[in-house]
Amino acid sequence: MNNNGLITLEQFIVDQESQYPDAKGALSKIFRAIELASKIVNRDVRKAGLVDILGSQGETNIQGEEQKKLDVIANNIFISAFSRSGEVCAVISEEEDEIHHLPKTENEKYIIAMDPLDGSSNIDVNASIGTIFSVYKRKSKSGTPTLDDCLQAGNQQVAAGYVIYGSSTMLIYTTGNGVNGFTLDDGIQEFCLSHRNIKTPEDGNFFSVNEGNLSDFPEGIVDYISYCKEKDKATNRPYSARYIGSMIADLHRNILKGGIFIYPPTTKAPNGKLRLMYECNPMSFVVEQAGGKAHTGECPVMDVETTALHQRVPVFVGSKNMVDKALAMHHATDKKS
Ligand code: AHG
Ligand code: MN
Ligand code: MN
């Protein structure tokens, strides 16, 4: 703690790391990289309207999505920060088709999966966006990491979290020992502990799903959405609908206030839209560590066997009782058909 009673992220991580003798400062270095990169991205996001970094890069990524300029800028900022950390051998990024191998160092034990800017369709309209990250230990001991080193299940994550560039900028993370949130103090440019040991309510009042796709949803999901809208005093329904199209923003609200976020399978996209390695797994780790639940409809998100870098999975995530109810209704119609 410093003289003002503030606990900075850096101090917090050093204190926590004494509990992980195996980490030997490596995680501190990785978090220092995330912290620095997110401050730079935050600066760029804040002045996005003033300089020529809004809009499209004129290219598409491997998934055929238009890359926004800030997507590419954020990707480069995080990659160079990880590269300088000396602890990361490879990065899997939404914005890169293949594994991004970092220059060799002796200590390069970790692999990062990241979505450098999540919710990028919101960039041009000044709504909340974020960065999602996931940290793995490589499987092999040395040499160039292989695809097999990278394709690990979510239950192997060493740490995960996100930075939300919202009305304030926050960094939320877990190393498997609860979830803590830090708010960037603009004046001193430090992330300070603001949300200690975050717990998601078991029941909530928000449901977040893109109802524009309703006609493509499985029957049980349509039923669950109707259930959310029904009037019932005893269960506090109807719930409020909240969906901005930025997983980070929608889930951050639901983590703090209680709610469910669903990106279901659709007839057009049977595996949903969201990516396992750098969207669903890290957010699931945070949510589960906060006492919530994350499921694909078939198994816990973090138990999915990872077979491709840009693999997609359906996701039901948030307050435990809400996820259980949605899954029960989803499965009830599965059995009918
Ligand atoms: P990204 O901007 O990284 O491509 O991710 C956008 C994702 C996610 O953040 C959001 O929940 C979802 O796309 C919204 O998709 P729809 O517009 O289909 O609802
Ligand atoms: Mn995303
Ligand atoms: Mn993205």
Short mmCIF file of C-alpha atoms and ligand atoms in Angstrom, two decimals:
data_model
loop_
_atom_site.label_atom_id
_atom_site.label_comp_id
_atom_site.label_asym_id
_atom_site.label_seq_id
_atom_site.Cartn_x
_atom_site.Cartn_y
_atom_site.Cartn_z
CA MET A 1 0.00 0.00 0.00
CA ASN A 2 1.36 3.45 -0.80
CA ASN A 3 1.03 6.60 1.27
CA ASN A 4 -2.44 7.42 -0.04
CA GLY A 5 -3.85 4.03 0.92
CA LEU A 6 -4.05 3.00 -2.73
CA ILE A 7 -2.99 -0.47 -3.77
CA THR A 8 -1.61 -0.40 -7.28
CA LEU A 9 -1.90 -3.35 -9.64
CA GLU A 10 1.84 -3.77 -9.59
CA GLN A 11 1.96 -3.95 -5.80
CA PHE A 12 -1.01 -6.30 -5.69
CA ILE A 13 0.57 -8.70 -8.16
CA VAL A 14 3.91 -8.75 -6.35
CA ASP A 15 2.04 -9.51 -3.08
CA GLN A 16 -0.01 -12.27 -4.74
CA GLU A 17 2.95 -13.82 -6.46
CA SER A 18 4.49 -14.88 -3.20
CA GLN A 19 1.68 -17.49 -3.19
CA TYR A 20 2.99 -18.97 -6.47
CA PRO A 21 6.59 -19.97 -5.89
CA ASP A 22 6.64 -21.54 -9.35
CA ALA A 23 5.92 -18.22 -11.06
CA LYS A 24 9.27 -16.62 -10.07
CA GLY A 25 8.24 -13.15 -11.18
CA ALA A 26 7.19 -14.26 -14.65
CA LEU A 27 3.55 -13.39 -14.17
CA SER A 28 4.53 -9.98 -12.81
CA LYS A 29 6.42 -9.31 -16.01
CA ILE A 30 3.50 -10.44 -18.14
CA PHE A 31 1.10 -8.27 -16.17
CA ARG A 32 3.47 -5.33 -16.44
CA ALA A 33 3.33 -5.79 -20.22
CA ILE A 34 -0.48 -5.95 -20.19
CA GLU A 35 -0.64 -2.90 -17.96
CA LEU A 36 1.65 -0.82 -20.15
CA ALA A 37 0.01 -1.89 -23.40
CA SER A 38 -3.47 -1.21 -22.08
CA LYS A 39 -2.44 2.28 -20.94
CA ILE A 40 -1.17 3.01 -24.45
CA VAL A 41 -4.31 1.57 -26.07
CA ASN A 42 -6.40 3.54 -23.59
CA ARG A 43 -4.61 6.74 -24.63
CA ASP A 44 -5.26 5.96 -28.29
CA VAL A 45 -8.90 5.06 -27.67
CA ARG A 46 -9.44 8.30 -25.74
CA LYS A 47 -8.11 10.47 -28.57
CA ALA A 48 -9.57 8.35 -31.36
CA GLY A 49 -11.93 11.11 -32.47
CA LEU A 50 -9.11 13.65 -32.75
CA VAL A 51 -6.69 11.78 -34.92
CA ASP A 52 -6.96 9.63 -37.97
CA ILE A 53 -7.28 6.25 -36.28
CA LEU A 54 -11.00 5.69 -36.52
CA GLY A 55 -12.51 3.66 -39.31
CA SER A 56 -11.34 0.75 -41.34
CA GLN A 57 -7.87 -0.53 -42.08
CA GLY A 58 -9.07 -1.65 -45.49
CA GLU A 59 -8.22 -5.29 -44.80
CA THR A 60 -10.07 -8.26 -43.38
CA ASN A 61 -8.83 -10.76 -40.81
CA ILE A 62 -8.87 -14.55 -41.22
CA GLN A 63 -12.54 -14.67 -40.28
CA GLY A 64 -13.50 -12.29 -43.08
CA GLU A 65 -14.24 -9.47 -40.65
CA GLU A 66 -13.23 -5.95 -41.54
CA GLN A 67 -10.27 -4.89 -39.41
CA LYS A 68 -10.68 -1.49 -37.82
CA LYS A 69 -7.55 0.63 -37.62
CA LEU A 70 -7.60 0.51 -33.82
CA ASP A 71 -7.82 -3.30 -33.92
CA VAL A 72 -4.51 -3.39 -35.73
CA ILE A 73 -2.92 -0.67 -33.61
CA ALA A 74 -3.94 -2.45 -30.37
CA ASN A 75 -2.66 -5.77 -31.71
CA ASN A 76 0.77 -4.28 -32.44
CA ILE A 77 0.97 -2.52 -29.08
CA PHE A 78 0.23 -5.70 -27.11
CA ILE A 79 2.54 -7.85 -29.25
CA SER A 80 5.49 -5.53 -28.71
CA ALA A 81 4.81 -5.31 -24.97
CA PHE A 82 4.71 -9.12 -24.70
CA SER A 83 7.82 -9.33 -26.78
CA ARG A 84 9.70 -7.02 -24.40
CA SER A 85 8.48 -8.95 -21.33
CA GLY A 86 10.91 -11.78 -22.09
CA GLU A 87 8.40 -14.35 -20.78
CA VAL A 88 6.15 -14.94 -23.77
CA CYS A 89 7.10 -17.18 -26.69
CA ALA A 90 3.94 -16.96 -28.78
CA VAL A 91 0.76 -14.95 -29.15
CA ILE A 92 -2.53 -16.08 -30.61
CA SER A 93 -4.53 -13.07 -31.68
CA GLU A 94 -7.89 -12.50 -33.27
CA GLU A 95 -6.09 -10.22 -35.70
CA GLU A 96 -3.44 -12.74 -36.81
CA ASP A 97 -4.16 -15.77 -38.97
CA GLU A 98 -1.34 -17.90 -37.53
CA ILE A 99 0.64 -18.16 -34.30
CA HIS A 100 2.74 -15.02 -33.79
CA HIS A 101 6.14 -16.27 -32.63
CA LEU A 102 8.11 -13.82 -30.52
CA PRO A 103 11.90 -13.45 -30.65
CA LYS A 104 13.66 -16.04 -28.53
CA THR A 105 14.64 -15.50 -24.93
CA GLU A 106 15.82 -18.06 -22.40
CA ASN A 107 12.77 -17.67 -20.18
CA GLU A 108 10.00 -17.79 -22.74
CA LYS A 109 7.58 -20.13 -20.97
CA TYR A 110 4.23 -18.54 -21.66
CA ILE A 111 1.70 -18.33 -24.46
CA ILE A 112 -0.90 -15.56 -24.69
CA ALA A 113 -4.23 -15.68 -26.48
CA MET A 114 -5.83 -12.28 -26.96
CA ASP A 115 -8.57 -10.26 -28.55
CA PRO A 116 -6.75 -6.92 -28.71
CA LEU A 117 -9.98 -4.97 -29.22
CA ASP A 118 -13.27 -6.60 -28.47
CA GLY A 119 -16.46 -4.90 -29.61
CA SER A 120 -14.69 -3.01 -32.35
CA SER A 121 -17.94 -2.25 -34.17
CA ASN A 122 -18.46 0.16 -31.25
CA ILE A 123 -15.24 2.11 -31.84
CA ASP A 124 -16.73 4.64 -34.24
CA VAL A 125 -19.71 5.32 -31.99
CA ASN A 126 -17.84 5.90 -28.75
CA ALA A 127 -19.23 2.94 -26.80
CA SER A 128 -17.25 0.64 -24.49
CA ILE A 129 -14.67 -1.67 -25.99
CA GLY A 130 -11.94 -3.77 -24.41
CA THR A 131 -8.99 -6.14 -24.56
CA ILE A 132 -9.31 -9.80 -23.53
CA PHE A 133 -6.28 -11.88 -22.58
CA SER A 134 -5.53 -15.44 -21.56
CA VAL A 135 -2.20 -16.81 -20.30
CA TYR A 136 -1.00 -20.41 -20.73
CA LYS A 137 2.20 -22.18 -19.89
CA ARG A 138 3.71 -23.81 -22.97
CA LYS A 139 3.70 -27.62 -22.96
CA SER A 140 7.12 -28.20 -24.53
CA LYS A 141 10.23 -27.14 -22.64
CA SER A 142 12.06 -25.23 -25.37
CA GLY A 143 12.35 -24.48 -29.07
CA THR A 144 9.76 -22.88 -31.30
CA PRO A 145 6.32 -23.48 -29.80
CA THR A 146 4.13 -25.72 -31.91
CA LEU A 147 0.41 -25.64 -32.62
CA ASP A 148 0.05 -28.36 -29.98
CA ASP A 149 1.66 -26.02 -27.41
CA CYS A 150 -0.99 -23.43 -28.22
CA LEU A 151 -4.12 -25.57 -28.49
CA GLN A 152 -4.83 -26.00 -24.80
CA ALA A 153 -8.19 -26.23 -23.08
CA GLY A 154 -9.44 -23.28 -21.04
CA ASN A 155 -8.99 -25.27 -17.84
CA GLN A 156 -5.23 -24.96 -18.39
CA GLN A 157 -5.24 -21.15 -18.18
CA VAL A 158 -2.76 -19.73 -15.69
CA ALA A 159 -4.35 -16.28 -15.74
CA ALA A 160 -6.98 -14.42 -17.72
CA GLY A 161 -8.77 -11.14 -17.72
CA TYR A 162 -9.87 -8.09 -19.62
CA VAL A 163 -9.41 -4.37 -19.82
CA ILE A 164 -12.53 -2.31 -20.44
CA TYR A 165 -12.15 1.13 -22.01
CA GLY A 166 -15.45 2.47 -20.72
CA SER A 167 -16.51 5.58 -18.85
CA SER A 168 -13.44 4.70 -16.83
CA THR A 169 -10.75 2.19 -17.76
CA MET A 170 -10.61 -0.98 -15.68
CA LEU A 171 -8.46 -4.10 -15.63
CA ILE A 172 -10.08 -7.23 -14.20
CA TYR A 173 -8.18 -10.47 -13.86
CA THR A 174 -7.89 -13.83 -12.18
CA THR A 175 -5.09 -16.27 -11.60
CA GLY A 176 -7.51 -18.88 -10.28
CA ASN A 177 -7.73 -17.38 -6.85
CA GLY A 178 -10.73 -15.06 -7.15
CA VAL A 179 -11.24 -11.99 -9.29
CA ASN A 180 -10.00 -8.48 -8.63
CA GLY A 181 -10.65 -5.25 -10.49
CA PHE A 182 -8.45 -2.19 -10.85
CA THR A 183 -9.48 1.24 -12.10
CA LEU A 184 -7.04 3.43 -13.98
CA ASP A 185 -6.42 6.64 -12.10
CA ASP A 186 -5.91 9.04 -15.00
CA GLY A 187 -3.94 11.52 -12.93
CA ILE A 188 -1.22 9.14 -11.76
CA GLN A 189 -1.69 6.66 -14.65
CA GLU A 190 -1.81 3.69 -12.30
CA PHE A 191 -4.37 0.89 -12.08
CA CYS A 192 -5.58 0.97 -8.47
CA LEU A 193 -7.50 -1.77 -6.67
CA SER A 194 -11.15 -0.71 -6.74
CA HIS A 195 -13.10 -4.01 -6.82
CA ARG A 196 -11.65 -6.59 -4.44
CA ASN A 197 -12.78 -10.22 -4.72
CA ILE A 198 -15.60 -9.65 -7.20
CA LYS A 199 -18.57 -12.01 -6.78
CA THR A 200 -21.33 -12.40 -9.36
CA PRO A 201 -24.83 -12.62 -7.87
CA GLU A 202 -26.29 -16.13 -8.32
CA ASP A 203 -29.43 -14.56 -9.80
CA GLY A 204 -29.61 -11.41 -11.84
CA ASN A 205 -31.98 -9.09 -13.63
CA PHE A 206 -30.28 -8.65 -17.00
CA PHE A 207 -30.31 -10.79 -20.11
CA SER A 208 -27.96 -10.00 -22.98
CA VAL A 209 -28.46 -11.62 -26.36
CA ASN A 210 -28.75 -10.37 -29.93
CA GLU A 211 -32.47 -10.79 -30.44
CA GLY A 212 -32.08 -9.62 -34.02
CA ASN A 213 -31.07 -13.21 -34.76
CA LEU A 214 -34.08 -14.73 -32.97
CA SER A 215 -35.46 -16.43 -36.07
CA ASP A 216 -32.18 -18.39 -36.34
CA PHE A 217 -32.06 -19.46 -32.66
CA PRO A 218 -32.83 -22.99 -31.42
CA GLU A 219 -36.33 -23.39 -29.99
CA GLY A 220 -35.16 -23.65 -26.37
CA ILE A 221 -33.32 -20.33 -26.54
CA VAL A 222 -36.40 -18.64 -27.99
CA ASP A 223 -38.35 -20.15 -25.08
CA TYR A 224 -35.79 -18.87 -22.57
CA ILE A 225 -35.95 -15.35 -24.00
CA SER A 226 -39.75 -15.43 -23.67
CA TYR A 227 -39.28 -16.63 -20.08
CA CYS A 228 -36.98 -13.63 -19.39
CA LYS A 229 -39.72 -11.28 -20.60
CA GLU A 230 -42.62 -12.91 -18.71
CA LYS A 231 -44.09 -11.13 -15.73
CA ASP A 232 -43.56 -13.00 -12.44
CA LYS A 233 -43.08 -11.12 -9.20
CA ALA A 234 -41.69 -14.13 -7.32
CA THR A 235 -38.72 -14.48 -9.68
CA ASN A 236 -38.29 -10.76 -10.33
CA ARG A 237 -39.29 -11.02 -13.96
CA PRO A 238 -39.41 -9.56 -16.50
CA TYR A 239 -35.64 -9.13 -16.64
CA SER A 240 -34.16 -6.10 -18.36
CA ALA A 241 -32.64 -6.54 -21.81
CA ARG A 242 -29.12 -5.09 -22.22
CA TYR A 243 -27.04 -5.70 -25.34
CA ILE A 244 -24.50 -3.35 -26.85
CA GLY A 245 -22.66 -5.84 -29.09
CA SER A 246 -19.43 -5.80 -27.14
CA MET A 247 -18.98 -8.97 -25.11
CA ILE A 248 -16.74 -7.22 -22.62
CA ALA A 249 -19.20 -4.43 -21.93
CA ASP A 250 -22.21 -6.74 -21.77
CA LEU A 251 -20.47 -9.28 -19.53
CA HIS A 252 -18.80 -6.70 -17.31
CA ARG A 253 -22.22 -5.34 -16.39
CA ASN A 254 -23.57 -8.81 -15.76
CA ILE A 255 -20.57 -9.88 -13.70
CA LEU A 256 -20.99 -6.92 -11.37
CA LYS A 257 -24.79 -6.70 -11.29
CA GLY A 258 -25.95 -10.24 -12.08
CA GLY A 259 -27.22 -11.39 -15.45
CA ILE A 260 -26.78 -13.78 -18.35
CA PHE A 261 -25.00 -13.32 -21.67
CA ILE A 262 -25.85 -15.73 -24.47
CA TYR A 263 -24.35 -16.13 -27.91
CA PRO A 264 -26.16 -19.27 -29.03
CA PRO A 265 -25.70 -21.57 -31.97
CA THR A 266 -27.72 -20.30 -34.93
CA THR A 267 -28.81 -21.99 -38.12
CA LYS A 268 -26.22 -19.89 -39.99
CA ALA A 269 -23.48 -20.40 -37.37
CA PRO A 270 -23.97 -23.73 -35.52
CA ASN A 271 -20.95 -22.97 -33.31
CA GLY A 272 -22.06 -19.43 -32.56
CA LYS A 273 -19.84 -16.45 -33.30
CA LEU A 274 -17.52 -16.03 -30.37
CA ARG A 275 -14.02 -17.42 -30.36
CA LEU A 276 -12.97 -20.03 -27.80
CA MET A 277 -9.35 -19.14 -27.18
CA TYR A 278 -9.43 -15.37 -26.81
CA GLU A 279 -13.05 -14.54 -25.99
CA CYS A 280 -14.92 -17.41 -24.34
CA ASN A 281 -12.19 -19.13 -22.32
CA PRO A 282 -10.75 -16.03 -20.64
CA MET A 283 -14.19 -14.55 -19.90
CA SER A 284 -15.34 -17.94 -18.58
CA PHE A 285 -12.34 -18.18 -16.26
CA VAL A 286 -13.15 -14.76 -14.81
CA VAL A 287 -16.87 -15.48 -14.50
CA GLU A 288 -16.36 -18.88 -12.85
CA GLN A 289 -13.80 -17.45 -10.46
CA ALA A 290 -16.43 -14.85 -9.54
CA GLY A 291 -18.88 -17.66 -8.74
CA GLY A 292 -20.75 -17.64 -12.05
CA LYS A 293 -21.05 -20.30 -14.74
CA ALA A 294 -19.98 -20.62 -18.38
CA HIS A 295 -21.26 -23.38 -20.64
CA THR A 296 -21.51 -24.14 -24.36
CA GLY A 297 -24.78 -26.06 -24.08
CA GLU A 298 -22.80 -29.29 -24.26
CA CYS A 299 -20.08 -28.86 -21.65
CA PRO A 300 -18.38 -26.23 -19.53
CA VAL A 301 -16.66 -23.77 -21.90
CA MET A 302 -13.28 -24.39 -20.31
CA ASP A 303 -13.52 -28.16 -20.93
CA VAL A 304 -13.93 -27.82 -24.70
CA GLU A 305 -11.16 -29.56 -26.60
CA THR A 306 -9.30 -26.89 -28.52
CA THR A 307 -8.68 -27.95 -32.10
CA ALA A 308 -8.07 -24.65 -33.93
CA LEU A 309 -6.73 -21.20 -33.08
CA HIS A 310 -9.88 -19.40 -34.21
CA GLN A 311 -12.39 -22.05 -33.12
CA ARG A 312 -15.87 -20.81 -32.22
CA VAL A 313 -18.24 -22.04 -29.52
CA PRO A 314 -21.77 -21.16 -28.41
CA VAL A 315 -21.78 -19.57 -24.97
CA PHE A 316 -24.15 -19.24 -22.01
CA VAL A 317 -22.36 -17.28 -19.33
CA GLY A 318 -23.13 -15.28 -16.18
CA SER A 319 -25.12 -15.74 -12.99
CA LYS A 320 -25.21 -19.43 -12.11
CA ASN A 321 -28.96 -19.89 -11.64
CA MET A 322 -29.77 -18.00 -14.83
CA VAL A 323 -27.32 -20.11 -16.86
CA ASP A 324 -28.77 -23.30 -15.36
CA LYS A 325 -32.31 -22.22 -16.28
CA ALA A 326 -31.32 -21.29 -19.85
CA LEU A 327 -29.51 -24.63 -20.28
CA ALA A 328 -32.46 -26.57 -18.87
CA MET A 329 -34.84 -24.92 -21.36
CA HIS A 330 -32.36 -25.40 -24.21
CA HIS A 331 -31.95 -29.09 -23.40
CA ALA A 332 -35.70 -29.64 -22.93
CA THR A 333 -36.35 -28.81 -26.60
CA ASP A 334 -33.20 -30.65 -27.75
CA LYS A 335 -34.75 -33.83 -26.41
CA LYS A 336 -38.09 -33.11 -28.09
CA SER A 337 -36.55 -32.86 -31.59
P1 AHG B 1 -14.85 -8.33 -32.10
O1 AHG B 1 -15.14 -6.87 -32.13
O2 AHG B 1 -13.60 -8.65 -31.35
O3 AHG B 1 -14.90 -8.98 -33.46
O4 AHG B 1 -15.97 -9.05 -31.22
C1 AHG B 1 -17.30 -8.73 -31.39
C2 AHG B 1 -18.10 -9.81 -30.76
C3 AHG B 1 -18.43 -9.61 -29.30
O5 AHG B 1 -17.76 -8.63 -28.63
C4 AHG B 1 -19.90 -9.31 -29.31
O6 AHG B 1 -20.50 -9.86 -28.19
C5 AHG B 1 -20.38 -9.93 -30.57
O7 AHG B 1 -19.32 -9.89 -31.46
C6 AHG B 1 -21.55 -9.21 -31.15
O8 AHG B 1 -21.98 -9.90 -32.25
P2 AHG B 1 -23.38 -9.56 -32.94
O9 AHG B 1 -23.21 -8.23 -33.60
O10 AHG B 1 -23.58 -10.69 -33.92
O11 AHG B 1 -24.44 -9.54 -31.86
MN MN B 2 -14.12 -9.92 -29.75
MN MN B 3 -11.56 -7.99 -31.63
#
